[in-house]
Amino acid sequence: MRDKGAVDISTATELKQHFDQLVQHDYLQQYIDDTRPDQDELWLAYQLIREVEPEERALAISLAWGFVHAGVMIHDLVSLHNEDDDRLKKRRQLNVLAGDFYSARYYQSLAGVNAVDMVELFGSTLQEIYELKMAHYMDKSLTVEVLYDQKATVDALLLLRIIQKETDEAYVKRLERFFLTKRVKRELQATVDKETINVLQKKLVQTEQSLKSFLNSQRNDILDQFFYGRLTT
């Protein structure tokens, strides 16, 4: 029997709608670029986590992952709005606060199912993620190609830790390529610079081709099942 007030999620759309309700806020809607996980990202995370966690914990941990993913993405926007214009200053400050808002939501989600073990895992992994991101920003020698690959590593790291797959090379490569395609598509939607658009379009084609090369019809795990319907049609 389900607990009173428990959420019954059976489709990707229901999960995305539930997530969006939890982060609904007027300031976020009005001032912040949309960094929420898209439906595919959130649903894949939920499917993978359900393999290693009971249902109630799986949903809470998946939502917590989504909040962290959004927070990490939104912090990437902070430096883009560091200008003298008052409107852009306000937007920059709200980006910082939005990242903190998402962080608070992930604690709340994990606390709701007494997932103390996951609080420790999230905390230690986030420390590592922010250290990696600081290293990226400080290293002026990185090419665009290498920078995007490193961003993909960061995007996939927490989910790999949750499902305990970070030492499975084929798994890691597929998940990183997936998040890279999502990141590039998100940035394509946000940019108007023609030169940047050309670079991103080329990167997207390369990344999708790379992901296809990792698919294996004989392996038949959740990742391959998920990607086949989206990359081969």
PDB file of C-alpha atoms in Angstrom:
ATOM      1  CA  MET A   1       0.000   0.000   0.000  1.00  0.00           C
ATOM      2  CA  ARG A   2       1.338   3.414  -0.979  1.00  0.00           C
ATOM      3  CA  ASP A   3       1.781   6.120   1.622  1.00  0.00           C
ATOM      4  CA  LYS A   4      -0.791   8.869   1.746  1.00  0.00           C
ATOM      5  CA  GLY A   5       0.290  11.639  -0.568  1.00  0.00           C
ATOM      6  CA  ALA A   6       2.730   9.436  -2.462  1.00  0.00           C
ATOM      7  CA  VAL A   7       3.121  10.330  -6.131  1.00  0.00           C
ATOM      8  CA  ASP A   8       2.341   7.685  -8.720  1.00  0.00           C
ATOM      9  CA  ILE A   9       4.570   8.163 -11.769  1.00  0.00           C
ATOM     10  CA  SER A  10       4.117   5.914 -14.798  1.00  0.00           C
ATOM     11  CA  THR A  11       5.183   8.029 -17.785  1.00  0.00           C
ATOM     12  CA  ALA A  12       7.962  10.432 -18.739  1.00  0.00           C
ATOM     13  CA  THR A  13       5.414  13.232 -19.126  1.00  0.00           C
ATOM     14  CA  GLU A  14       4.049  12.695 -15.607  1.00  0.00           C
ATOM     15  CA  LEU A  15       7.547  12.768 -14.157  1.00  0.00           C
ATOM     16  CA  LYS A  16       8.466  15.980 -15.975  1.00  0.00           C
ATOM     17  CA  GLN A  17       5.222  17.654 -14.939  1.00  0.00           C
ATOM     18  CA  HIS A  18       5.806  16.649 -11.311  1.00  0.00           C
ATOM     19  CA  PHE A  19       9.359  18.011 -11.396  1.00  0.00           C
ATOM     20  CA  ASP A  20       8.232  21.281 -12.977  1.00  0.00           C
ATOM     21  CA  GLN A  21       5.565  21.748 -10.298  1.00  0.00           C
ATOM     22  CA  LEU A  22       8.184  21.380  -7.571  1.00  0.00           C
ATOM     23  CA  VAL A  23      10.376  24.144  -9.021  1.00  0.00           C
ATOM     24  CA  GLN A  24       7.593  26.478 -10.088  1.00  0.00           C
ATOM     25  CA  HIS A  25       8.413  30.010  -8.987  1.00  0.00           C
ATOM     26  CA  ASP A  26       7.576  33.396 -10.547  1.00  0.00           C
ATOM     27  CA  TYR A  27      11.166  34.678 -10.460  1.00  0.00           C
ATOM     28  CA  LEU A  28      12.511  31.497 -12.037  1.00  0.00           C
ATOM     29  CA  GLN A  29       9.924  31.744 -14.812  1.00  0.00           C
ATOM     30  CA  GLN A  30      10.585  35.420 -15.482  1.00  0.00           C
ATOM     31  CA  TYR A  31      14.328  35.881 -15.137  1.00  0.00           C
ATOM     32  CA  ILE A  32      16.174  32.569 -15.363  1.00  0.00           C
ATOM     33  CA  ASP A  33      17.168  30.703 -18.490  1.00  0.00           C
ATOM     34  CA  ASP A  34      15.492  27.298 -18.527  1.00  0.00           C
ATOM     35  CA  THR A  35      18.107  24.843 -17.273  1.00  0.00           C
ATOM     36  CA  ARG A  36      15.687  22.195 -16.031  1.00  0.00           C
ATOM     37  CA  PRO A  37      16.414  18.659 -17.224  1.00  0.00           C
ATOM     38  CA  ASP A  38      14.382  17.893 -20.306  1.00  0.00           C
ATOM     39  CA  GLN A  39      11.916  15.032 -20.309  1.00  0.00           C
ATOM     40  CA  ASP A  40      14.361  12.493 -21.740  1.00  0.00           C
ATOM     41  CA  GLU A  41      17.096  13.353 -19.225  1.00  0.00           C
ATOM     42  CA  LEU A  42      14.785  13.055 -16.246  1.00  0.00           C
ATOM     43  CA  TRP A  43      13.058   9.888 -17.443  1.00  0.00           C
ATOM     44  CA  LEU A  44      16.341   8.126 -18.227  1.00  0.00           C
ATOM     45  CA  ALA A  45      17.703   8.991 -14.775  1.00  0.00           C
ATOM     46  CA  TYR A  46      14.524   7.628 -13.174  1.00  0.00           C
ATOM     47  CA  GLN A  47      14.654   4.394 -15.185  1.00  0.00           C
ATOM     48  CA  LEU A  48      18.299   3.798 -14.283  1.00  0.00           C
ATOM     49  CA  ILE A  49      17.844   4.595 -10.600  1.00  0.00           C
ATOM     50  CA  ARG A  50      14.825   2.308 -10.367  1.00  0.00           C
ATOM     51  CA  GLU A  51      17.139  -0.577 -11.227  1.00  0.00           C
ATOM     52  CA  VAL A  52      19.125  -0.092  -8.023  1.00  0.00           C
ATOM     53  CA  GLU A  53      16.639   1.520  -5.612  1.00  0.00           C
ATOM     54  CA  PRO A  54      13.119   0.710  -4.349  1.00  0.00           C
ATOM     55  CA  GLU A  55      10.336   2.742  -5.927  1.00  0.00           C
ATOM     56  CA  GLU A  56       9.823   5.459  -3.287  1.00  0.00           C
ATOM     57  CA  ARG A  57      13.543   6.141  -2.928  1.00  0.00           C
ATOM     58  CA  ALA A  58      14.039   5.941  -6.685  1.00  0.00           C
ATOM     59  CA  LEU A  59      11.591   8.778  -7.307  1.00  0.00           C
ATOM     60  CA  ALA A  60      13.021  10.975  -4.548  1.00  0.00           C
ATOM     61  CA  ILE A  61      16.607  10.370  -5.670  1.00  0.00           C
ATOM     62  CA  SER A  62      15.677  10.990  -9.308  1.00  0.00           C
ATOM     63  CA  LEU A  63      14.090  14.316  -8.412  1.00  0.00           C
ATOM     64  CA  ALA A  64      17.123  15.208  -6.289  1.00  0.00           C
ATOM     65  CA  TRP A  65      19.362  14.369  -9.243  1.00  0.00           C
ATOM     66  CA  GLY A  66      17.220  16.645 -11.413  1.00  0.00           C
ATOM     67  CA  PHE A  67      17.547  19.536  -8.956  1.00  0.00           C
ATOM     68  CA  VAL A  68      21.325  19.133  -8.824  1.00  0.00           C
ATOM     69  CA  HIS A  69      21.565  18.862 -12.614  1.00  0.00           C
ATOM     70  CA  ALA A  70      19.592  22.085 -12.977  1.00  0.00           C
ATOM     71  CA  GLY A  71      21.714  23.823 -10.337  1.00  0.00           C
ATOM     72  CA  VAL A  72      24.977  22.847 -12.016  1.00  0.00           C
ATOM     73  CA  MET A  73      23.668  24.035 -15.384  1.00  0.00           C
ATOM     74  CA  ILE A  74      22.445  27.341 -14.025  1.00  0.00           C
ATOM     75  CA  HIS A  75      25.791  28.129 -12.416  1.00  0.00           C
ATOM     76  CA  ASP A  76      27.291  27.952 -15.921  1.00  0.00           C
ATOM     77  CA  LEU A  77      25.206  31.010 -16.782  1.00  0.00           C
ATOM     78  CA  VAL A  78      26.403  33.239 -13.949  1.00  0.00           C
ATOM     79  CA  SER A  79      29.510  34.610 -15.671  1.00  0.00           C
ATOM     80  CA  LEU A  80      27.557  35.289 -18.868  1.00  0.00           C
ATOM     81  CA  HIS A  81      25.609  38.056 -17.136  1.00  0.00           C
ATOM     82  CA  ASN A  82      28.452  39.753 -15.263  1.00  0.00           C
ATOM     83  CA  GLU A  83      27.955  43.202 -16.767  1.00  0.00           C
ATOM     84  CA  ASP A  84      27.318  46.757 -15.594  1.00  0.00           C
ATOM     85  CA  ASP A  85      23.761  46.941 -16.867  1.00  0.00           C
ATOM     86  CA  ASP A  86      21.360  46.882 -13.863  1.00  0.00           C
ATOM     87  CA  ARG A  87      19.011  44.418 -15.532  1.00  0.00           C
ATOM     88  CA  LEU A  88      21.862  42.001 -16.251  1.00  0.00           C
ATOM     89  CA  LYS A  89      23.203  42.422 -12.715  1.00  0.00           C
ATOM     90  CA  LYS A  90      19.800  41.447 -11.358  1.00  0.00           C
ATOM     91  CA  ARG A  91      19.666  38.470 -13.686  1.00  0.00           C
ATOM     92  CA  ARG A  92      23.136  37.371 -12.597  1.00  0.00           C
ATOM     93  CA  GLN A  93      22.185  37.573  -8.918  1.00  0.00           C
ATOM     94  CA  LEU A  94      19.020  35.592  -9.583  1.00  0.00           C
ATOM     95  CA  ASN A  95      21.010  32.917 -11.390  1.00  0.00           C
ATOM     96  CA  VAL A  96      23.130  32.493  -8.269  1.00  0.00           C
ATOM     97  CA  LEU A  97      20.041  32.354  -6.044  1.00  0.00           C
ATOM     98  CA  ALA A  98      18.325  29.924  -8.414  1.00  0.00           C
ATOM     99  CA  GLY A  99      21.298  27.563  -8.130  1.00  0.00           C
ATOM    100  CA  ASP A 100      20.974  27.735  -4.341  1.00  0.00           C
ATOM    101  CA  PHE A 101      17.208  27.171  -4.622  1.00  0.00           C
ATOM    102  CA  TYR A 102      17.766  23.944  -6.571  1.00  0.00           C
ATOM    103  CA  SER A 103      20.355  22.809  -4.021  1.00  0.00           C
ATOM    104  CA  ALA A 104      17.851  23.293  -1.203  1.00  0.00           C
ATOM    105  CA  ARG A 105      15.268  21.257  -3.102  1.00  0.00           C
ATOM    106  CA  TYR A 106      17.597  18.283  -3.481  1.00  0.00           C
ATOM    107  CA  TYR A 107      18.202  18.162   0.284  1.00  0.00           C
ATOM    108  CA  GLN A 108      14.457  18.264   0.860  1.00  0.00           C
ATOM    109  CA  SER A 109      13.813  15.470  -1.626  1.00  0.00           C
ATOM    110  CA  LEU A 110      16.390  13.150  -0.053  1.00  0.00           C
ATOM    111  CA  ALA A 111      15.308  13.986   3.486  1.00  0.00           C
ATOM    112  CA  GLY A 112      11.740  13.023   2.595  1.00  0.00           C
ATOM    113  CA  VAL A 113      12.799   9.371   2.250  1.00  0.00           C
ATOM    114  CA  ASN A 114      15.490   9.442   4.968  1.00  0.00           C
ATOM    115  CA  ALA A 115      18.183   8.873   2.334  1.00  0.00           C
ATOM    116  CA  VAL A 116      21.108   9.804   4.565  1.00  0.00           C
ATOM    117  CA  ASP A 117      23.450   7.671   2.482  1.00  0.00           C
ATOM    118  CA  MET A 118      22.517   9.653  -0.611  1.00  0.00           C
ATOM    119  CA  VAL A 119      23.062  12.992   1.138  1.00  0.00           C
ATOM    120  CA  GLU A 120      26.672  11.946   1.698  1.00  0.00           C
ATOM    121  CA  LEU A 121      27.043  10.669  -1.869  1.00  0.00           C
ATOM    122  CA  PHE A 122      25.513  13.820  -3.370  1.00  0.00           C
ATOM    123  CA  GLY A 123      27.658  16.062  -1.183  1.00  0.00           C
ATOM    124  CA  SER A 124      30.961  14.380  -1.962  1.00  0.00           C
ATOM    125  CA  THR A 125      30.178  14.142  -5.672  1.00  0.00           C
ATOM    126  CA  LEU A 126      29.112  17.782  -5.866  1.00  0.00           C
ATOM    127  CA  GLN A 127      32.394  18.789  -4.249  1.00  0.00           C
ATOM    128  CA  GLU A 128      34.204  16.883  -6.983  1.00  0.00           C
ATOM    129  CA  ILE A 129      31.998  18.402  -9.685  1.00  0.00           C
ATOM    130  CA  TYR A 130      32.685  21.958  -8.560  1.00  0.00           C
ATOM    131  CA  GLU A 131      36.415  21.257  -8.337  1.00  0.00           C
ATOM    132  CA  LEU A 132      36.332  19.967 -11.917  1.00  0.00           C
ATOM    133  CA  LYS A 133      34.361  23.001 -13.080  1.00  0.00           C
ATOM    134  CA  MET A 134      36.822  25.380 -11.419  1.00  0.00           C
ATOM    135  CA  ALA A 135      39.677  23.582 -13.157  1.00  0.00           C
ATOM    136  CA  HIS A 136      37.871  23.969 -16.493  1.00  0.00           C
ATOM    137  CA  TYR A 137      37.440  27.710 -16.012  1.00  0.00           C
ATOM    138  CA  MET A 138      41.073  28.184 -14.973  1.00  0.00           C
ATOM    139  CA  ASP A 139      42.598  26.153 -17.821  1.00  0.00           C
ATOM    140  CA  LYS A 140      42.915  28.564 -20.755  1.00  0.00           C
ATOM    141  CA  SER A 141      44.583  25.932 -22.939  1.00  0.00           C
ATOM    142  CA  LEU A 142      41.469  23.782 -23.386  1.00  0.00           C
ATOM    143  CA  THR A 143      40.176  23.440 -26.922  1.00  0.00           C
ATOM    144  CA  VAL A 144      36.432  23.642 -27.521  1.00  0.00           C
ATOM    145  CA  GLU A 145      36.414  19.910 -28.251  1.00  0.00           C
ATOM    146  CA  VAL A 146      38.127  18.986 -24.987  1.00  0.00           C
ATOM    147  CA  LEU A 147      36.052  21.461 -22.978  1.00  0.00           C
ATOM    148  CA  TYR A 148      32.788  19.930 -24.154  1.00  0.00           C
ATOM    149  CA  ASP A 149      34.036  16.419 -23.415  1.00  0.00           C
ATOM    150  CA  GLN A 150      34.964  17.504 -19.899  1.00  0.00           C
ATOM    151  CA  LYS A 151      31.563  19.124 -19.419  1.00  0.00           C
ATOM    152  CA  ALA A 152      29.962  15.818 -20.444  1.00  0.00           C
ATOM    153  CA  THR A 153      32.019  14.050 -17.777  1.00  0.00           C
ATOM    154  CA  VAL A 154      30.687  16.475 -15.172  1.00  0.00           C
ATOM    155  CA  ASP A 155      27.091  16.136 -16.376  1.00  0.00           C
ATOM    156  CA  ALA A 156      27.140  12.336 -16.116  1.00  0.00           C
ATOM    157  CA  LEU A 157      29.175  11.935 -12.930  1.00  0.00           C
ATOM    158  CA  LEU A 158      26.469  12.120 -10.259  1.00  0.00           C
ATOM    159  CA  LEU A 159      24.122   9.714 -12.029  1.00  0.00           C
ATOM    160  CA  LEU A 160      26.974   7.245 -12.571  1.00  0.00           C
ATOM    161  CA  ARG A 161      27.769   7.395  -8.857  1.00  0.00           C
ATOM    162  CA  ILE A 162      24.135   6.833  -7.878  1.00  0.00           C
ATOM    163  CA  ILE A 163      23.796   3.722 -10.030  1.00  0.00           C
ATOM    164  CA  GLN A 164      27.372   2.580  -9.268  1.00  0.00           C
ATOM    165  CA  LYS A 165      28.445   2.359 -12.912  1.00  0.00           C
ATOM    166  CA  GLU A 166      31.388   4.745 -13.003  1.00  0.00           C
ATOM    167  CA  THR A 167      33.900   1.943 -13.632  1.00  0.00           C
ATOM    168  CA  ASP A 168      31.952   0.456 -16.575  1.00  0.00           C
ATOM    169  CA  GLU A 169      33.703   2.131 -19.516  1.00  0.00           C
ATOM    170  CA  ALA A 170      31.053   1.376 -22.147  1.00  0.00           C
ATOM    171  CA  TYR A 171      28.325   2.600 -19.805  1.00  0.00           C
ATOM    172  CA  VAL A 172      30.219   5.779 -18.971  1.00  0.00           C
ATOM    173  CA  LYS A 173      30.882   6.607 -22.630  1.00  0.00           C
ATOM    174  CA  ARG A 174      27.256   6.151 -23.637  1.00  0.00           C
ATOM    175  CA  LEU A 175      25.901   8.233 -20.771  1.00  0.00           C
ATOM    176  CA  GLU A 176      28.437  11.005 -21.331  1.00  0.00           C
ATOM    177  CA  ARG A 177      27.615  11.147 -25.067  1.00  0.00           C
ATOM    178  CA  PHE A 178      23.924  11.365 -24.205  1.00  0.00           C
ATOM    179  CA  PHE A 179      24.393  14.320 -21.867  1.00  0.00           C
ATOM    180  CA  LEU A 180      26.706  15.968 -24.378  1.00  0.00           C
ATOM    181  CA  THR A 181      24.020  15.875 -27.082  1.00  0.00           C
ATOM    182  CA  LYS A 182      21.580  17.426 -24.616  1.00  0.00           C
ATOM    183  CA  ARG A 183      24.025  20.169 -23.612  1.00  0.00           C
ATOM    184  CA  VAL A 184      24.837  21.061 -27.223  1.00  0.00           C
ATOM    185  CA  LYS A 185      21.157  21.165 -28.203  1.00  0.00           C
ATOM    186  CA  ARG A 186      20.418  23.393 -25.206  1.00  0.00           C
ATOM    187  CA  GLU A 187      23.196  25.795 -26.161  1.00  0.00           C
ATOM    188  CA  LEU A 188      22.088  25.795 -29.813  1.00  0.00           C
ATOM    189  CA  GLN A 189      18.676  27.016 -28.718  1.00  0.00           C
ATOM    190  CA  ALA A 190      20.203  29.773 -26.601  1.00  0.00           C
ATOM    191  CA  THR A 191      22.758  31.258 -29.011  1.00  0.00           C
ATOM    192  CA  VAL A 192      22.278  33.613 -31.966  1.00  0.00           C
ATOM    193  CA  ASP A 193      25.927  33.929 -32.993  1.00  0.00           C
ATOM    194  CA  LYS A 194      26.290  32.304 -36.434  1.00  0.00           C
ATOM    195  CA  GLU A 195      29.873  31.170 -35.879  1.00  0.00           C
ATOM    196  CA  THR A 196      28.965  29.526 -32.576  1.00  0.00           C
ATOM    197  CA  ILE A 197      25.905  27.919 -34.149  1.00  0.00           C
ATOM    198  CA  ASN A 198      28.068  26.362 -36.871  1.00  0.00           C
ATOM    199  CA  VAL A 199      30.518  24.974 -34.301  1.00  0.00           C
ATOM    200  CA  LEU A 200      27.701  23.548 -32.171  1.00  0.00           C
ATOM    201  CA  GLN A 201      25.901  21.996 -35.141  1.00  0.00           C
ATOM    202  CA  LYS A 202      29.093  20.240 -36.202  1.00  0.00           C
ATOM    203  CA  LYS A 203      29.663  19.073 -32.624  1.00  0.00           C
ATOM    204  CA  LEU A 204      26.108  17.740 -32.385  1.00  0.00           C
ATOM    205  CA  VAL A 205      26.487  15.629 -35.530  1.00  0.00           C
ATOM    206  CA  GLN A 206      29.806  14.227 -34.292  1.00  0.00           C
ATOM    207  CA  THR A 207      28.400  13.446 -30.850  1.00  0.00           C
ATOM    208  CA  GLU A 208      25.274  11.698 -32.125  1.00  0.00           C
ATOM    209  CA  GLN A 209      27.381   9.617 -34.520  1.00  0.00           C
ATOM    210  CA  SER A 210      29.708   8.736 -31.649  1.00  0.00           C
ATOM    211  CA  LEU A 211      26.779   7.668 -29.471  1.00  0.00           C
ATOM    212  CA  LYS A 212      25.358   5.490 -32.250  1.00  0.00           C
ATOM    213  CA  SER A 213      28.697   3.727 -32.533  1.00  0.00           C
ATOM    214  CA  PHE A 214      28.407   2.610 -28.903  1.00  0.00           C
ATOM    215  CA  LEU A 215      24.986   1.025 -29.337  1.00  0.00           C
ATOM    216  CA  ASN A 216      24.888  -2.758 -29.246  1.00  0.00           C
ATOM    217  CA  SER A 217      21.650  -4.590 -30.064  1.00  0.00           C
ATOM    218  CA  GLN A 218      22.952  -7.716 -28.312  1.00  0.00           C
ATOM    219  CA  ARG A 219      23.606  -5.919 -25.027  1.00  0.00           C
ATOM    220  CA  ASN A 220      19.949  -4.872 -24.572  1.00  0.00           C
ATOM    221  CA  ASP A 221      20.386  -2.886 -21.346  1.00  0.00           C
ATOM    222  CA  ILE A 222      18.259   0.131 -20.428  1.00  0.00           C
ATOM    223  CA  LEU A 223      20.651   2.621 -21.998  1.00  0.00           C
ATOM    224  CA  ASP A 224      20.628   0.922 -25.380  1.00  0.00           C
ATOM    225  CA  GLN A 225      16.867   0.385 -25.275  1.00  0.00           C
ATOM    226  CA  PHE A 226      16.425   4.074 -24.494  1.00  0.00           C
ATOM    227  CA  PHE A 227      18.784   5.321 -27.220  1.00  0.00           C
ATOM    228  CA  TYR A 228      17.657   3.035 -30.037  1.00  0.00           C
ATOM    229  CA  GLY A 229      14.232   4.625 -30.278  1.00  0.00           C
ATOM    230  CA  ARG A 230      15.682   8.131 -30.328  1.00  0.00           C
ATOM    231  CA  LEU A 231      18.784   7.758 -32.510  1.00  0.00           C
ATOM    232  CA  THR A 232      17.829   5.147 -35.087  1.00  0.00           C
ATOM    233  CA  THR A 233      14.458   6.456 -36.235  1.00  0.00           C
TER     234      THR A 233
END
